[in-house]
Amino acid sequence: MSIQQNLDTIKSSLPENVTLVAVSKTKPVSDLMEAYNAGQRIFGENKIQEMTEKWQEMPKDIEWHMIGHIQSNKIKYMIPYVKLIHGVDSLKLLKEINRLGNRWQKKVDCLLQISIADEETKFGLNENELAEILHYIKTDKTATNVNLVGLMGMATFTDNQEQIREEFVHLKSIFDKVQAENNNFQILSMGMSGDYQLAIDCGSTMIRVGSSIFGNR
Ligand SMILES: *Cc1c(COP(=O)(O)O)cnc(C)c1O
């Protein structure tokens, strides 16, 4: 199957309110251009340097999403063009994005990454850390250049569908709670190639799909 066929198959199965992020990490620009020519305009990358190189080479009507773990010293390279940062997992990181956003006179859209998996290796905030960040956003007068628009999460890497479902349902319940008090929160980013249908059943509004579009990495 070609990239175009893969995209068509996935898109035809998506509800209208669900946005597809094409995860193109490790793939060459020629593959991204094939997706672009098939109409895809939202791409996700997990390394700032790789994303910046692709941004320079590709058409400028693309939305670039940073979906990976973020190294603070590289944030400055993406601030001028990044559309959405999915993986904000500490107050320190959010403050650094705010500081650089301020320098670039830009308000940067961010998702807070919540820890839902039972693996220590997956990054993300617990509920206390989430509360701390929400408090900062509400009360700190200097928090002018970050815009919190939703939550992101990754389920445990397992074949156990019931466990994955429970983790997605858990994230959705946190999302609903936050959204009830802050209607700026509109995006729930959950679901990848192996589990996006389940994620949509559980309330996802944004899926991040790589290998089902571009093939194995
Ligand atoms: C790589 C990656 C994806 C896409 O994974 P696939 O299984 O290839 O669809 C989604 N989200 C994050 C955070 C990733 O790093």
Short mmCIF file of C-alpha atoms and ligand atoms in Angstrom, two decimals:
data_model
loop_
_atom_site.label_atom_id
_atom_site.label_comp_id
_atom_site.label_asym_id
_atom_site.label_seq_id
_atom_site.Cartn_x
_atom_site.Cartn_y
_atom_site.Cartn_z
CA MET A 1 0.00 0.00 0.00
CA SER A 2 1.22 3.50 -0.79
CA ILE A 3 1.36 6.36 1.70
CA GLN A 4 -1.57 7.94 -0.10
CA GLN A 5 -3.66 4.76 0.17
CA ASN A 6 -2.82 4.37 3.85
CA LEU A 7 -3.84 7.97 4.52
CA ASP A 8 -7.09 7.59 2.59
CA THR A 9 -7.99 4.42 4.49
CA ILE A 10 -7.36 6.00 7.89
CA LYS A 11 -9.04 9.31 7.09
CA SER A 12 -12.18 7.66 5.71
CA SER A 13 -12.65 5.88 9.05
CA LEU A 14 -12.27 8.97 11.26
CA PRO A 15 -15.18 10.81 12.87
CA GLU A 16 -15.37 14.46 11.85
CA ASN A 17 -14.15 15.82 15.18
CA VAL A 18 -10.93 13.79 15.19
CA THR A 19 -7.72 15.33 13.81
CA LEU A 20 -5.01 13.16 12.29
CA VAL A 21 -1.38 13.99 13.04
CA ALA A 22 0.89 12.13 10.59
CA VAL A 23 3.90 11.06 12.64
CA SER A 24 6.83 11.29 10.25
CA LYS A 25 9.81 10.89 12.59
CA THR A 26 12.82 9.12 11.01
CA LYS A 27 11.15 9.24 7.56
CA PRO A 28 12.72 11.12 4.63
CA VAL A 29 11.26 14.34 3.24
CA SER A 30 10.24 12.44 0.08
CA ASP A 31 7.82 10.35 2.19
CA LEU A 32 6.44 13.47 3.86
CA MET A 33 5.95 15.09 0.46
CA GLU A 34 3.98 12.07 -0.69
CA ALA A 35 1.64 12.58 2.28
CA TYR A 36 1.57 16.33 1.63
CA ASN A 37 0.59 15.76 -1.99
CA ALA A 38 -2.19 13.48 -0.76
CA GLY A 39 -3.55 16.44 1.23
CA GLN A 40 -1.98 15.91 4.65
CA ARG A 41 -1.01 19.18 6.35
CA ILE A 42 -0.34 18.17 9.97
CA PHE A 43 2.92 16.38 10.76
CA GLY A 44 4.31 15.20 14.08
CA GLU A 45 7.98 14.82 14.91
CA ASN A 46 9.70 13.81 18.15
CA LYS A 47 13.08 15.52 17.74
CA ILE A 48 13.38 19.30 17.49
CA GLN A 49 16.42 19.25 15.23
CA GLU A 50 14.89 16.79 12.75
CA MET A 51 11.61 18.72 12.73
CA THR A 52 13.41 22.01 12.10
CA GLU A 53 15.33 20.57 9.15
CA LYS A 54 12.11 19.26 7.62
CA TRP A 55 10.31 22.55 8.28
CA GLN A 56 13.04 24.36 6.35
CA GLU A 57 12.72 22.03 3.38
CA MET A 58 8.96 21.67 3.14
CA PRO A 59 6.02 23.88 2.08
CA LYS A 60 5.11 26.54 4.62
CA ASP A 61 1.41 25.71 4.98
CA ILE A 62 2.23 22.68 7.14
CA GLU A 63 1.36 22.53 10.84
CA TRP A 64 4.30 21.08 12.76
CA HIS A 65 3.53 19.30 16.02
CA MET A 66 6.24 18.38 18.53
CA ILE A 67 5.09 15.08 20.02
CA GLY A 68 8.25 13.88 21.75
CA HIS A 69 10.06 14.52 24.99
CA ILE A 70 11.54 18.02 24.91
CA GLN A 71 15.08 19.11 25.67
CA SER A 72 14.98 22.65 27.05
CA ASN A 73 18.12 23.81 25.28
CA LYS A 74 16.55 23.16 21.85
CA ILE A 75 13.13 24.77 22.36
CA LYS A 76 14.29 28.07 20.85
CA TYR A 77 14.76 26.47 17.43
CA MET A 78 11.08 25.53 17.07
CA ILE A 79 9.34 28.47 18.75
CA PRO A 80 9.14 30.54 15.54
CA TYR A 81 7.11 27.94 13.66
CA VAL A 82 5.79 25.15 15.91
CA LYS A 83 2.00 24.88 15.90
CA LEU A 84 1.41 22.62 18.90
CA ILE A 85 3.66 21.12 21.57
CA HIS A 86 2.11 17.85 22.82
CA GLY A 87 4.58 16.75 25.46
CA VAL A 88 4.73 19.40 28.18
CA ASP A 89 5.50 17.32 31.26
CA SER A 90 6.80 19.78 33.85
CA LEU A 91 6.14 23.29 35.13
CA LYS A 92 9.80 24.09 34.54
CA LEU A 93 9.45 23.22 30.85
CA LEU A 94 6.23 25.22 30.51
CA LYS A 95 7.93 28.25 32.06
CA GLU A 96 10.82 27.94 29.63
CA ILE A 97 8.41 27.77 26.66
CA ASN A 98 6.65 30.83 28.09
CA ARG A 99 9.93 32.71 28.39
CA LEU A 100 10.95 31.97 24.80
CA GLY A 101 7.43 32.64 23.50
CA ASN A 102 7.69 36.03 25.13
CA ARG A 103 11.00 36.71 23.41
CA TRP A 104 9.45 35.81 20.03
CA GLN A 105 6.22 37.71 20.81
CA LYS A 106 4.30 34.49 20.28
CA LYS A 107 1.67 32.63 22.24
CA VAL A 108 2.59 28.95 22.02
CA ASP A 109 -0.17 26.30 22.03
CA CYS A 110 0.65 23.41 24.36
CA LEU A 111 -0.82 20.15 25.59
CA LEU A 112 0.01 18.78 29.02
CA GLN A 113 1.24 15.21 28.91
CA ILE A 114 -0.39 13.10 31.60
CA SER A 115 1.15 9.89 32.89
CA ILE A 116 -1.40 7.08 32.37
CA ALA A 117 0.78 4.06 31.56
CA ASP A 118 2.15 1.67 34.17
CA GLU A 119 5.65 2.09 32.76
CA GLU A 120 8.17 4.27 34.56
CA THR A 121 9.81 5.08 31.24
CA LYS A 122 6.88 7.08 29.92
CA PHE A 123 6.99 10.75 30.71
CA GLY A 124 4.07 12.66 32.05
CA LEU A 125 2.50 14.58 34.89
CA ASN A 126 0.69 13.06 37.85
CA GLU A 127 -2.48 14.72 39.11
CA ASN A 128 -0.68 16.85 41.71
CA GLU A 129 1.74 18.20 39.11
CA LEU A 130 -1.20 18.87 36.79
CA ALA A 131 -2.94 20.86 39.53
CA GLU A 132 0.25 22.84 40.14
CA ILE A 133 0.48 23.80 36.46
CA LEU A 134 -3.19 24.76 36.26
CA HIS A 135 -2.67 26.96 39.30
CA TYR A 136 0.35 28.62 37.67
CA ILE A 137 -1.61 29.35 34.49
CA LYS A 138 -4.52 30.78 36.42
CA THR A 139 -2.59 32.94 38.85
CA ASP A 140 0.82 33.87 37.48
CA LYS A 141 0.74 37.23 35.73
CA THR A 142 3.85 36.40 33.73
CA ALA A 143 2.25 33.31 32.08
CA THR A 144 1.36 35.31 28.99
CA ASN A 145 2.97 33.37 26.16
CA VAL A 146 1.71 29.83 26.59
CA ASN A 147 -1.77 28.71 25.70
CA LEU A 148 -2.89 25.43 27.26
CA VAL A 149 -5.35 23.82 24.87
CA GLY A 150 -5.59 20.22 26.02
CA LEU A 151 -4.06 17.00 27.29
CA MET A 152 -1.97 14.21 25.78
CA GLY A 153 -1.24 10.67 26.93
CA MET A 154 0.27 7.37 25.88
CA ALA A 155 -1.07 4.02 26.97
CA THR A 156 1.12 1.17 28.16
CA PHE A 157 2.81 -0.83 25.41
CA THR A 158 0.82 -4.03 25.80
CA ASP A 159 -1.53 -6.35 23.90
CA ASN A 160 -4.01 -6.14 26.75
CA GLN A 161 -6.81 -4.11 25.16
CA GLU A 162 -8.73 -3.89 28.42
CA GLN A 163 -5.75 -2.26 30.14
CA ILE A 164 -5.31 0.22 27.28
CA ARG A 165 -9.00 1.07 27.41
CA GLU A 166 -8.85 1.69 31.16
CA GLU A 167 -5.88 4.03 30.71
CA PHE A 168 -7.64 6.00 27.96
CA VAL A 169 -10.84 6.21 30.01
CA HIS A 170 -8.77 7.48 32.92
CA LEU A 171 -7.22 10.22 30.77
CA LYS A 172 -10.62 11.18 29.39
CA SER A 173 -11.98 11.55 32.91
CA ILE A 174 -9.10 13.88 33.84
CA PHE A 175 -9.70 15.83 30.62
CA ASP A 176 -13.41 16.24 31.42
CA LYS A 177 -12.61 17.51 34.90
CA VAL A 178 -10.09 20.07 33.63
CA GLN A 179 -12.36 21.15 30.78
CA ALA A 180 -15.27 21.78 33.15
CA GLU A 181 -13.22 24.57 34.73
CA ASN A 182 -11.28 25.76 31.73
CA ASN A 183 -12.97 25.72 28.34
CA ASN A 184 -9.68 26.54 26.67
CA PHE A 185 -9.04 22.79 26.87
CA GLN A 186 -10.40 21.39 23.61
CA ILE A 187 -7.85 18.81 22.48
CA LEU A 188 -7.40 15.29 23.82
CA SER A 189 -4.39 13.78 22.04
CA MET A 190 -4.41 10.01 22.47
CA GLY A 191 -4.08 7.04 20.15
CA MET A 192 -1.33 5.76 17.85
CA SER A 193 -1.23 3.19 15.02
CA GLY A 194 -2.00 0.24 17.28
CA ASP A 195 -4.70 1.77 19.42
CA TYR A 196 -6.26 4.81 17.76
CA GLN A 197 -9.65 3.21 17.17
CA LEU A 198 -9.89 2.36 20.84
CA ALA A 199 -8.70 5.88 21.72
CA ILE A 200 -11.44 7.42 19.57
CA ASP A 201 -14.04 5.20 21.28
CA CYS A 202 -12.75 6.62 24.57
CA GLY A 203 -13.06 10.26 23.48
CA SER A 204 -9.82 11.16 21.67
CA THR A 205 -9.98 14.24 19.44
CA MET A 206 -6.46 13.98 18.02
CA ILE A 207 -4.59 10.83 17.00
CA ARG A 208 -0.88 10.54 16.30
CA VAL A 209 -0.32 7.88 13.65
CA GLY A 210 3.06 6.96 12.18
CA SER A 211 3.71 3.40 11.05
CA SER A 212 0.17 2.82 9.71
CA ILE A 213 0.83 5.67 7.26
CA PHE A 214 4.56 5.53 6.52
CA GLY A 215 5.35 1.88 7.30
CA ASN A 216 7.58 0.49 10.01
CA ARG A 217 10.50 2.54 11.24
C1 LIG B 1 6.19 7.56 17.36
C2 LIG B 1 5.06 8.15 18.12
C3 LIG B 1 3.73 7.98 17.68
C4 LIG B 1 3.34 7.17 16.46
O1 LIG B 1 3.56 5.81 16.68
P1 LIG B 1 3.05 4.71 15.62
O2 LIG B 1 2.91 3.49 16.44
O3 LIG B 1 4.11 4.62 14.59
O4 LIG B 1 1.77 5.19 15.06
C5 LIG B 1 2.73 8.60 18.41
N1 LIG B 1 3.00 9.33 19.51
C6 LIG B 1 4.25 9.52 19.95
C7 LIG B 1 4.47 10.35 21.16
C8 LIG B 1 5.32 8.92 19.28
O5 LIG B 1 6.55 9.11 19.75
#
